[in-house]
Tab-separated table of C-alpha atoms in Angstrom:
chain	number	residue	atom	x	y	z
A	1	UNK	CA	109.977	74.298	66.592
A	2	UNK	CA	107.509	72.518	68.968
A	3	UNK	CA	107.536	73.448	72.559
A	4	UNK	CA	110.080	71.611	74.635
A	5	UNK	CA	108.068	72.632	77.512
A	6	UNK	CA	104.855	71.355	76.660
A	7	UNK	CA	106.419	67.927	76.009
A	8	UNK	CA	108.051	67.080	79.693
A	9	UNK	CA	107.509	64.026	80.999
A	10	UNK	CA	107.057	63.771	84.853
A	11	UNK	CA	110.012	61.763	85.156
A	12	UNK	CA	111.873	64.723	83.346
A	13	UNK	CA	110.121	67.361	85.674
A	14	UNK	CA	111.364	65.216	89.160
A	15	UNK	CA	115.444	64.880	87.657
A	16	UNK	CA	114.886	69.130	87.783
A	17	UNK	CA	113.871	68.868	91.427
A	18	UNK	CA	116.615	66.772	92.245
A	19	UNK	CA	119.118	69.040	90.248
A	20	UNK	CA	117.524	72.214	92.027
A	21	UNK	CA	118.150	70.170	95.462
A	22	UNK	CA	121.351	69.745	94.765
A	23	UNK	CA	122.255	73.200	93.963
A	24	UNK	CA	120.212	74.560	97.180
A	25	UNK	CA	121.485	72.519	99.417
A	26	UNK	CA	125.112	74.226	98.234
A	27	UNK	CA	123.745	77.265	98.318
A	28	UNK	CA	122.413	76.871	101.669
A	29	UNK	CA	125.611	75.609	103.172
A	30	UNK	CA	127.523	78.641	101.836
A	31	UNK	CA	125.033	80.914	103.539
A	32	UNK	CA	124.908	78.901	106.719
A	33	UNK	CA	129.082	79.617	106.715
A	34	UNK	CA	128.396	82.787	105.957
A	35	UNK	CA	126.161	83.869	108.538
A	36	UNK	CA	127.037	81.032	111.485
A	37	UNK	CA	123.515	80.441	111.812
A	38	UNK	CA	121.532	77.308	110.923
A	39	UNK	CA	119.901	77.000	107.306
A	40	UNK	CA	117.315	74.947	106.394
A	41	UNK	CA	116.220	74.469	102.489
A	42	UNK	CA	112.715	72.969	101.038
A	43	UNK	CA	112.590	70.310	98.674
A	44	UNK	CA	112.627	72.071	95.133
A	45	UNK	CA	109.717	72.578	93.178
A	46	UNK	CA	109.176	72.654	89.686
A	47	UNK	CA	106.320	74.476	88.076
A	48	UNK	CA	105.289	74.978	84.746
A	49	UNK	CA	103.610	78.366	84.479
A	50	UNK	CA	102.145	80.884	82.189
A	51	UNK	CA	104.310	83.813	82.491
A	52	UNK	CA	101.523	86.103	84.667
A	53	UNK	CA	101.065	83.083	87.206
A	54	UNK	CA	105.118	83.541	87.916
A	55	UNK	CA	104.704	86.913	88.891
A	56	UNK	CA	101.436	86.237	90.998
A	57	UNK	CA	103.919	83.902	92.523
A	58	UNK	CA	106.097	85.802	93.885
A	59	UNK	CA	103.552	87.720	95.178
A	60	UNK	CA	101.939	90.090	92.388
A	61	UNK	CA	103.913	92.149	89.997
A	62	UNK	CA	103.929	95.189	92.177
A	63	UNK	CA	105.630	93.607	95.172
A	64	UNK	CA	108.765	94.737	95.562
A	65	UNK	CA	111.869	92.378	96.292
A	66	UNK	CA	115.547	92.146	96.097
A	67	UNK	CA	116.615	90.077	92.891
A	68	UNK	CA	120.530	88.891	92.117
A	69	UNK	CA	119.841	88.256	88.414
A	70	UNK	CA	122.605	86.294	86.013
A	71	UNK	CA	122.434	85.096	82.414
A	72	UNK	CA	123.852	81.361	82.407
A	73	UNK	CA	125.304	80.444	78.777
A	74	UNK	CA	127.652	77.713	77.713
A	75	UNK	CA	126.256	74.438	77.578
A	76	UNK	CA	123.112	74.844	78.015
A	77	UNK	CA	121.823	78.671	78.593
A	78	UNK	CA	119.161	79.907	80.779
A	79	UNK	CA	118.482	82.413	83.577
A	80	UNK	CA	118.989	82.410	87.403
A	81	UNK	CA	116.994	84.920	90.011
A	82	UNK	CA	117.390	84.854	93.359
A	83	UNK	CA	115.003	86.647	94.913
A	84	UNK	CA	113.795	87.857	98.760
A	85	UNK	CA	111.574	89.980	100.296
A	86	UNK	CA	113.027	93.607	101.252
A	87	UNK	CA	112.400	92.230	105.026
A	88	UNK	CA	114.641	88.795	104.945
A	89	UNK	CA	116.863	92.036	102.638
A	90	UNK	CA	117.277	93.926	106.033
A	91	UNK	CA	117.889	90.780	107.624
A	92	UNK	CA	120.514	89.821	105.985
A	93	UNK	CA	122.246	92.994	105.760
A	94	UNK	CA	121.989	93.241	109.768
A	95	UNK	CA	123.409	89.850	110.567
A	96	UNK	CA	126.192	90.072	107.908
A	97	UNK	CA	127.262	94.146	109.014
A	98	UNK	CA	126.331	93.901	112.414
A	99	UNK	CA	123.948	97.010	112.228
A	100	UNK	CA	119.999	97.884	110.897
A	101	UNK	CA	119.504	99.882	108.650
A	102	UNK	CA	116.401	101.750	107.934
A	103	UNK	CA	117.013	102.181	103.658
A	104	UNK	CA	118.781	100.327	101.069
A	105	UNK	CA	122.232	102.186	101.529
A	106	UNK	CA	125.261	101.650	99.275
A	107	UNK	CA	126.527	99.507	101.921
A	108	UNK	CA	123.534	97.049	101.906
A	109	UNK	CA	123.579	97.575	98.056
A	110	UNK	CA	126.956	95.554	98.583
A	111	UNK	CA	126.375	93.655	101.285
A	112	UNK	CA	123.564	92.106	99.228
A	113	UNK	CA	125.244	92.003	95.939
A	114	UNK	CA	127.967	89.875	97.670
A	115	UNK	CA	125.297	87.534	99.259
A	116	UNK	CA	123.673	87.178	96.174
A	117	UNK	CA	127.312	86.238	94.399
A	118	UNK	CA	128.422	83.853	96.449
A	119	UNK	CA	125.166	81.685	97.016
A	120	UNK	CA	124.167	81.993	92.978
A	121	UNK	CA	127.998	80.577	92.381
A	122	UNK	CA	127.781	77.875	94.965
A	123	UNK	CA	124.170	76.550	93.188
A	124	UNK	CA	125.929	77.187	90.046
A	125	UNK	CA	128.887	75.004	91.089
A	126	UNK	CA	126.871	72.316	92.456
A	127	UNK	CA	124.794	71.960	89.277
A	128	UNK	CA	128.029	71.814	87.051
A	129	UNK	CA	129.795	69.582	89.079
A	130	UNK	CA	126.235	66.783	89.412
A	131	UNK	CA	125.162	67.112	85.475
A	132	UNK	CA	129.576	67.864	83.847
A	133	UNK	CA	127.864	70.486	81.686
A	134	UNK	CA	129.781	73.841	81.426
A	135	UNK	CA	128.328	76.276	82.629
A	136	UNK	CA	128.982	79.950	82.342
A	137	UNK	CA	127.429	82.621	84.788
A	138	UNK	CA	127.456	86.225	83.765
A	139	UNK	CA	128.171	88.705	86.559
A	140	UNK	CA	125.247	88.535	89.050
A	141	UNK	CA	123.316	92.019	89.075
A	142	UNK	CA	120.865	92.947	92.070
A	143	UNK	CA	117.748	95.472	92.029
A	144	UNK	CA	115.524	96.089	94.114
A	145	UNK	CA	111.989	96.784	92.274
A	146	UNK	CA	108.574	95.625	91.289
A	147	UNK	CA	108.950	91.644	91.187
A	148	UNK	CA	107.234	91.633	87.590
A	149	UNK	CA	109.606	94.414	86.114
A	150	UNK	CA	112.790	92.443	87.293
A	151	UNK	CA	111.038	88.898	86.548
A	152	UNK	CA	110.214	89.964	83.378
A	153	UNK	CA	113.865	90.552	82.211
A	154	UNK	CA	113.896	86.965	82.410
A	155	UNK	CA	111.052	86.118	80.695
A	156	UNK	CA	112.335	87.609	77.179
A	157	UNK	CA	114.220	84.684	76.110
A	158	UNK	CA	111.630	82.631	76.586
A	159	UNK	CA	109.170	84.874	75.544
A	160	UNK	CA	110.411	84.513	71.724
A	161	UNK	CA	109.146	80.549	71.837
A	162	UNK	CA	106.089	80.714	73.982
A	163	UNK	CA	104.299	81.838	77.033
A	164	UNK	CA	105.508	79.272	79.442
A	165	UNK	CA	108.434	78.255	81.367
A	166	UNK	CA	108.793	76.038	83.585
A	167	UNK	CA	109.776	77.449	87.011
A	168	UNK	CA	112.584	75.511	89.143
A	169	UNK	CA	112.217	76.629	92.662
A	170	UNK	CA	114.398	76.151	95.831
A	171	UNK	CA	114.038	77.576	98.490
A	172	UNK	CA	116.410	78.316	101.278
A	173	UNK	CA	116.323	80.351	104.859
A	174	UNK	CA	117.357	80.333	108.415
A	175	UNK	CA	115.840	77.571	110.936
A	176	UNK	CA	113.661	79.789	112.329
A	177	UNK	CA	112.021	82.067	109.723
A	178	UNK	CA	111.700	79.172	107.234
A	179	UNK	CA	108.157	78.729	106.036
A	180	UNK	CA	105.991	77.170	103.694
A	181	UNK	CA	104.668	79.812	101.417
A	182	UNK	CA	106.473	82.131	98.987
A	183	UNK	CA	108.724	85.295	98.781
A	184	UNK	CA	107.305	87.453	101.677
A	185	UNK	CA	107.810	84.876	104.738
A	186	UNK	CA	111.817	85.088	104.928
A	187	UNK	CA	112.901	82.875	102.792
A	188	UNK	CA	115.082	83.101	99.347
A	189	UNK	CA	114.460	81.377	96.236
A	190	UNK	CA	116.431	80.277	93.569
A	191	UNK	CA	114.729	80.679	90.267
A	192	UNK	CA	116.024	79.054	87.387
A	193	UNK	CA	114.608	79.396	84.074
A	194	UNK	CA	116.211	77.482	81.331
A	195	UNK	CA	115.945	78.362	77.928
A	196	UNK	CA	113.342	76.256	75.887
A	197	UNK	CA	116.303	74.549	74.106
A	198	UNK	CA	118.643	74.129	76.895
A	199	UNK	CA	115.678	71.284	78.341
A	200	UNK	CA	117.164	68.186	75.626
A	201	UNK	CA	120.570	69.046	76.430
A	202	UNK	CA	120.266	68.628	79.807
A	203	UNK	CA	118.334	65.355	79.871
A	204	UNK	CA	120.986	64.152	77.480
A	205	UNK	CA	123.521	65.480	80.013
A	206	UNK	CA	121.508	63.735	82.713
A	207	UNK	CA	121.340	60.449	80.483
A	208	UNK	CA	117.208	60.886	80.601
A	209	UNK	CA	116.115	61.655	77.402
A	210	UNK	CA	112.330	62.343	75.836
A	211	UNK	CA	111.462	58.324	75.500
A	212	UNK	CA	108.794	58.188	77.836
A	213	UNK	CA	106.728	61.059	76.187
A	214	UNK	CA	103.205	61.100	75.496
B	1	UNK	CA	83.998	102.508	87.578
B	2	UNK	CA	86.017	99.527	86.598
B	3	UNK	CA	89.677	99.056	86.123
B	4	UNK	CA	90.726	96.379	82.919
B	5	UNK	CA	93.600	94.487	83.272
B	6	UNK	CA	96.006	93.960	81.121
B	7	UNK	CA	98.628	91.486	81.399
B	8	UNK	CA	101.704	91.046	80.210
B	9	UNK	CA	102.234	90.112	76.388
B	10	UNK	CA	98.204	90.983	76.271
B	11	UNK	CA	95.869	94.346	75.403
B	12	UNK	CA	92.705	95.415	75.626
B	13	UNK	CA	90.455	98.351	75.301
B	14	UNK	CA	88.467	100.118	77.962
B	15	UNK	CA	85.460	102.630	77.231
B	16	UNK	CA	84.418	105.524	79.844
B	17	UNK	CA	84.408	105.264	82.813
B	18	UNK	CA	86.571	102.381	83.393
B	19	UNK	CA	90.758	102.640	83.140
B	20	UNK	CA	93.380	100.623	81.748
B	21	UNK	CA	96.025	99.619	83.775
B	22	UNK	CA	99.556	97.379	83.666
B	23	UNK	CA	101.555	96.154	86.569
B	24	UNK	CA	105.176	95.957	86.962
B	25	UNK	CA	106.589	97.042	83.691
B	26	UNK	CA	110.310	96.262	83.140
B	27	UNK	CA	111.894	96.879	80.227
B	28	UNK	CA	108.080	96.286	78.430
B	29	UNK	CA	106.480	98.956	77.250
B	30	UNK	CA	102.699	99.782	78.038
B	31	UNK	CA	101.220	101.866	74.627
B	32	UNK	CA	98.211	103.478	75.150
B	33	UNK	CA	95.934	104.645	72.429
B	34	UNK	CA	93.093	107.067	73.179
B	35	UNK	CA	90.578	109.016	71.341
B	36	UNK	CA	89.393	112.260	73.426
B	37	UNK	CA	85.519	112.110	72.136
B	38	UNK	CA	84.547	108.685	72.303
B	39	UNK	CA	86.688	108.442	75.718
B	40	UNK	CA	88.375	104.831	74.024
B	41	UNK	CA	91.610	103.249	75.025
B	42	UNK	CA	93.659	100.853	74.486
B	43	UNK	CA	96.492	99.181	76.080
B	44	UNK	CA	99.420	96.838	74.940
B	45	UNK	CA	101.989	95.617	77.324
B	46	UNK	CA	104.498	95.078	74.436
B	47	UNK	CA	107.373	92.676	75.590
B	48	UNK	CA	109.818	92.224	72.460
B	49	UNK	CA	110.504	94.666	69.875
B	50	UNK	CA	110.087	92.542	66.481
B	51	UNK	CA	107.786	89.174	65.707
B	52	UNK	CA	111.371	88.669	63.443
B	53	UNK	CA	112.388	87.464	66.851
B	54	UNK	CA	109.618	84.689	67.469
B	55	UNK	CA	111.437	81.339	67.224
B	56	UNK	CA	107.735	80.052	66.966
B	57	UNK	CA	104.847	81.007	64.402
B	58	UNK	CA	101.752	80.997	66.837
B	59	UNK	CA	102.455	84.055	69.150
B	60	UNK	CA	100.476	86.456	70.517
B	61	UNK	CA	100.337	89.987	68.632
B	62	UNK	CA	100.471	91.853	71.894
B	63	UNK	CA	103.788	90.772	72.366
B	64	UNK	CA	105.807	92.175	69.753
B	65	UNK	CA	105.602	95.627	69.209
B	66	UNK	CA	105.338	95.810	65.363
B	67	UNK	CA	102.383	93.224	65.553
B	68	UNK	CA	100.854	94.403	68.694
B	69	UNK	CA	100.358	98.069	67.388
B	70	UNK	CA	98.115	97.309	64.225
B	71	UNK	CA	96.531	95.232	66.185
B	72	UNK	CA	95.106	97.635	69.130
B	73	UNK	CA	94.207	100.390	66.184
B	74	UNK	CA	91.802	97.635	65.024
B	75	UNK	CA	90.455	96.911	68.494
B	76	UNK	CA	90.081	100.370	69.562
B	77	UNK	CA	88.321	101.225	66.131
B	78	UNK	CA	86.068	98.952	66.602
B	79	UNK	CA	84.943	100.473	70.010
B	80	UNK	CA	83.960	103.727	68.335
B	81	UNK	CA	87.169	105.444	68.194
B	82	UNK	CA	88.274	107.767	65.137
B	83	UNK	CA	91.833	107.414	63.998
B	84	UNK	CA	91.887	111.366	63.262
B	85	UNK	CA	91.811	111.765	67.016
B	86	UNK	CA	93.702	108.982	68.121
B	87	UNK	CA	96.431	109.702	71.125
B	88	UNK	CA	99.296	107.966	72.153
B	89	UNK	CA	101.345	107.747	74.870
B	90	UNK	CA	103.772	105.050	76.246
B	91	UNK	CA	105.537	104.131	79.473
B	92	UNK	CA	108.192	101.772	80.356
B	93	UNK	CA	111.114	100.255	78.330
B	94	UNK	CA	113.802	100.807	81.834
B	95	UNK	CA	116.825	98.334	81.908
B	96	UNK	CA	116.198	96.669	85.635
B	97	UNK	CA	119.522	95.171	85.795
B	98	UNK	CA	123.287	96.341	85.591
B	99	UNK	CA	125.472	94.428	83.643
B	100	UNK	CA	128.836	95.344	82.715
B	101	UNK	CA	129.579	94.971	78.775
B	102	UNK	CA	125.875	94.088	78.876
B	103	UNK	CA	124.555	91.954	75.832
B	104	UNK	CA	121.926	92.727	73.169
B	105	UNK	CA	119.060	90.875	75.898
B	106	UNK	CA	120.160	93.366	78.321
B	107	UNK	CA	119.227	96.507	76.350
B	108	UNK	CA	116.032	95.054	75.804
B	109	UNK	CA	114.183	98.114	76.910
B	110	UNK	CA	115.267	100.602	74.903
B	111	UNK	CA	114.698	99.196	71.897
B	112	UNK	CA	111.198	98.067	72.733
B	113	UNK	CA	110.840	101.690	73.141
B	114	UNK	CA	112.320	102.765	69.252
B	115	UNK	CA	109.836	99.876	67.978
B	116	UNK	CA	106.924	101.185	69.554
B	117	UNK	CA	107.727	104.616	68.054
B	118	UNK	CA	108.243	103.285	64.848
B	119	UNK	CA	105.149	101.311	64.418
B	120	UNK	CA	103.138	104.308	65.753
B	121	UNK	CA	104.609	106.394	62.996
B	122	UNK	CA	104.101	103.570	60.413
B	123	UNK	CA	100.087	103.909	61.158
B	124	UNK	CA	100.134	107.870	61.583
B	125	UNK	CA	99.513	108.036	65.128
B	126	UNK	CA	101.174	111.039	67.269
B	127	UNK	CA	102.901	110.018	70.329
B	128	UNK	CA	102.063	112.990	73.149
B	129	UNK	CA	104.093	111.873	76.044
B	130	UNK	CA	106.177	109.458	77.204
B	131	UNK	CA	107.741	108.447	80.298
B	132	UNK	CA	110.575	105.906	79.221
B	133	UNK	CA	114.079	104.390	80.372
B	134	UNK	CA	115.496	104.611	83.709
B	135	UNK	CA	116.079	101.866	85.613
B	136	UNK	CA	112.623	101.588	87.622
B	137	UNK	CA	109.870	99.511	87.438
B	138	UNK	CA	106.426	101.388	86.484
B	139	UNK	CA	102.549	100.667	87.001
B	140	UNK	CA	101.124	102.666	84.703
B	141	UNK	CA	96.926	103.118	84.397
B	142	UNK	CA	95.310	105.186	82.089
B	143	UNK	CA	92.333	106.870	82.642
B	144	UNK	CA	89.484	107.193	80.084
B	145	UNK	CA	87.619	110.436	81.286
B	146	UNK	CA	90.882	112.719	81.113
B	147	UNK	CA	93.279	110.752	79.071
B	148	UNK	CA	95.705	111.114	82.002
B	149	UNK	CA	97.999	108.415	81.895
B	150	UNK	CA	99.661	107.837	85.926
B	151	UNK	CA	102.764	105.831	86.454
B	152	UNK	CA	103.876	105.027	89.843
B	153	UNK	CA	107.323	103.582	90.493
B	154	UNK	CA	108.884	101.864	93.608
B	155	UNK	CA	111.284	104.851	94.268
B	156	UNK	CA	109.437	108.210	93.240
B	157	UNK	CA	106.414	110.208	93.370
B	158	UNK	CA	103.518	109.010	91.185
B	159	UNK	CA	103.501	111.144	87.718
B	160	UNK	CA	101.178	111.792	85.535
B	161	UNK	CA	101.541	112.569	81.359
């Protein structure tokens, strides 16, 4: 099989930003319901990377982070993180409960596990409703763990056709905490990784196919 | 004293003084070989269980732990260690995630963990310790004067085997 990845035009890798903005911007609107607060969003980026450049990413393997994973199949099949720092965690959990709380409790468990839910469904929705594929989300999971242990999980898929995926990025946050740089300053991010084969059936969803390859 | 990285998919070898050390293992498994008298190791952050699994037929070795095995015997070897002495010990192979009815993907650690077993026993290597499943993330170095192999976790104490 050759490597769908390594064969993306430019064009190809800007209709993924778009898509990503899309979903985002749902996802942001959901949480800015959800919390009564203002939410900003960053234009998407999209990233090819060698597997150990995503984890450096998010800040080195051994950073820890809370991660909603879910396992999209159906049309096209791939996997969906989001992920945010234990701090913008706490956060969270404060303005949605109405109280701090020093560890992870059961509660917050929940709290974020809902959170997560709700704002990986709205992207979700978003993305099925833009491109009319089906699209099936397992059950979101979260953990809270070494951002290269709970990355990884989502590398393995991928892993059996290569060393790269291609990283679609979105991030979202409130007004005020919403900065430029990656997983520790606040923000969340929407990960998606689609599975090598899933790239051609998108484009053909998207009516941009591979013509303009080189 | 220098530490050697080694990444994920990847191994390498490290010769006294330095260590060998892995970040953030998931449901991968890091294998360490080591041979006591020559004070070699070796290190594979195995990812998959079986290169039968490789939709593509340029992979890395590392990555699979039937292929990645064989492979780290030859590279430690080749550093001066004996086979007749040759350690191992393994870390890793946790399921991060909860699913309900989880699929095959899911369980991904555990049976990176039977592989790595098995190809150890295909070459006639004795597995000493092992600190495997859970659901915790592990950073596991090993070091080449004592053959002490630490794992540290998010949650818990640091432990050594």
């Amino acid at each position: 099989m050759k490597d769908p990845i390594r064969n993306i035009t430019a064009f190809q890798l800007d209709v993924l930003k778009e898509i990503s903005n899309i979903g985002a911007g749902n996802a942001a609107t959901s949480l800015s319901k959800l919390l009564n607060k203002a939410v900003d969003m960053e234009v998407s980026r999209v990233l090819p990377m060698h597997f150990n450049e995503i984890t450096e990413y998010v800040g080195g393997a051994e950073h820890i982070v809370a991660t909603v994973f879910l396992r999209i199949q159906g049309d096209i099949s791939g996997n969906m993180f989001f992920v945010i720092s234990t701090e913008a965690a706490r956060e969270l959990v404060k303005d949605l409960i109405g109280q701090a709380e020093e560890e992870f409790t059961e509660m917050s468990y929940s709290v974020l596990q809902e959170i997560g839910n709700i704002l990986s469904g709205s992207y979700l929705t978003a993305l099925s409703d833009f491109t009319g594929l089906d699209l099936q989300p397992s059950v979101p999971s979260l953990a809270i763990d070494m951002a290269g242990a709970l990355l990884g999980e989502g590398l393995m898929e991928l892993g059996r056709s290569g060393d790269y995926a291609i990283l679609i990025d979105a991030k979202i946050g409130l007004r005020e905490t919403l900065e430029l740089t990656v997983v520790q300053n606040g923000g969340g991010h929407f990960f998606l990784l689609p599975d090598p084969e899933s790239f051609e059936k998108l484009f053909t969803a998207l009516g941009v196919q591979n013509h303009g390859s080189s | 004293m220098e530490v050697v990285k080694v990444w994920m998919a990847d191994s390498n070898v490290a010769k006294f003084p330095n260590s060998i050390r892995t970040t953030g293992l998931g449901s991968c498994v890091g294998v360490t070989l080591y041979d006591p008298v020559t004070k070699v190791a070796g290190m594979a952050h195995v990812m998959l269980p079986s290169s039968t699994l490789a939709k593509n037929d340029e992979f890395k070795s590392a990555k699979y732990a039937d292929t990645a095995l064989p492979e780290l015997l030859q590279m430690v070897l080749k550093e001066g260690a004996s086979k007749a002495r040759l350690v191992a010990k393994m870390a890793g192979g946790a399921q991060m995630f909860n699913f309900a009815g989880g699929s095959d993907t899911m369980k991904i650690g555990p049976r990176n963990v039977e592989a790595c077993k098995e190809a150890l026993k295909k070459l006639g290597i004795r597995l000493i310790a092992e600190d495997t499943g859970g659901n915790s993330g592990r950073t596991v170095e090993l070091f080449t004067e004592t053959g002490v192999y630490l794992i540290k976790t998010a949650s818990r104490e640091t432990r050594e085997i």
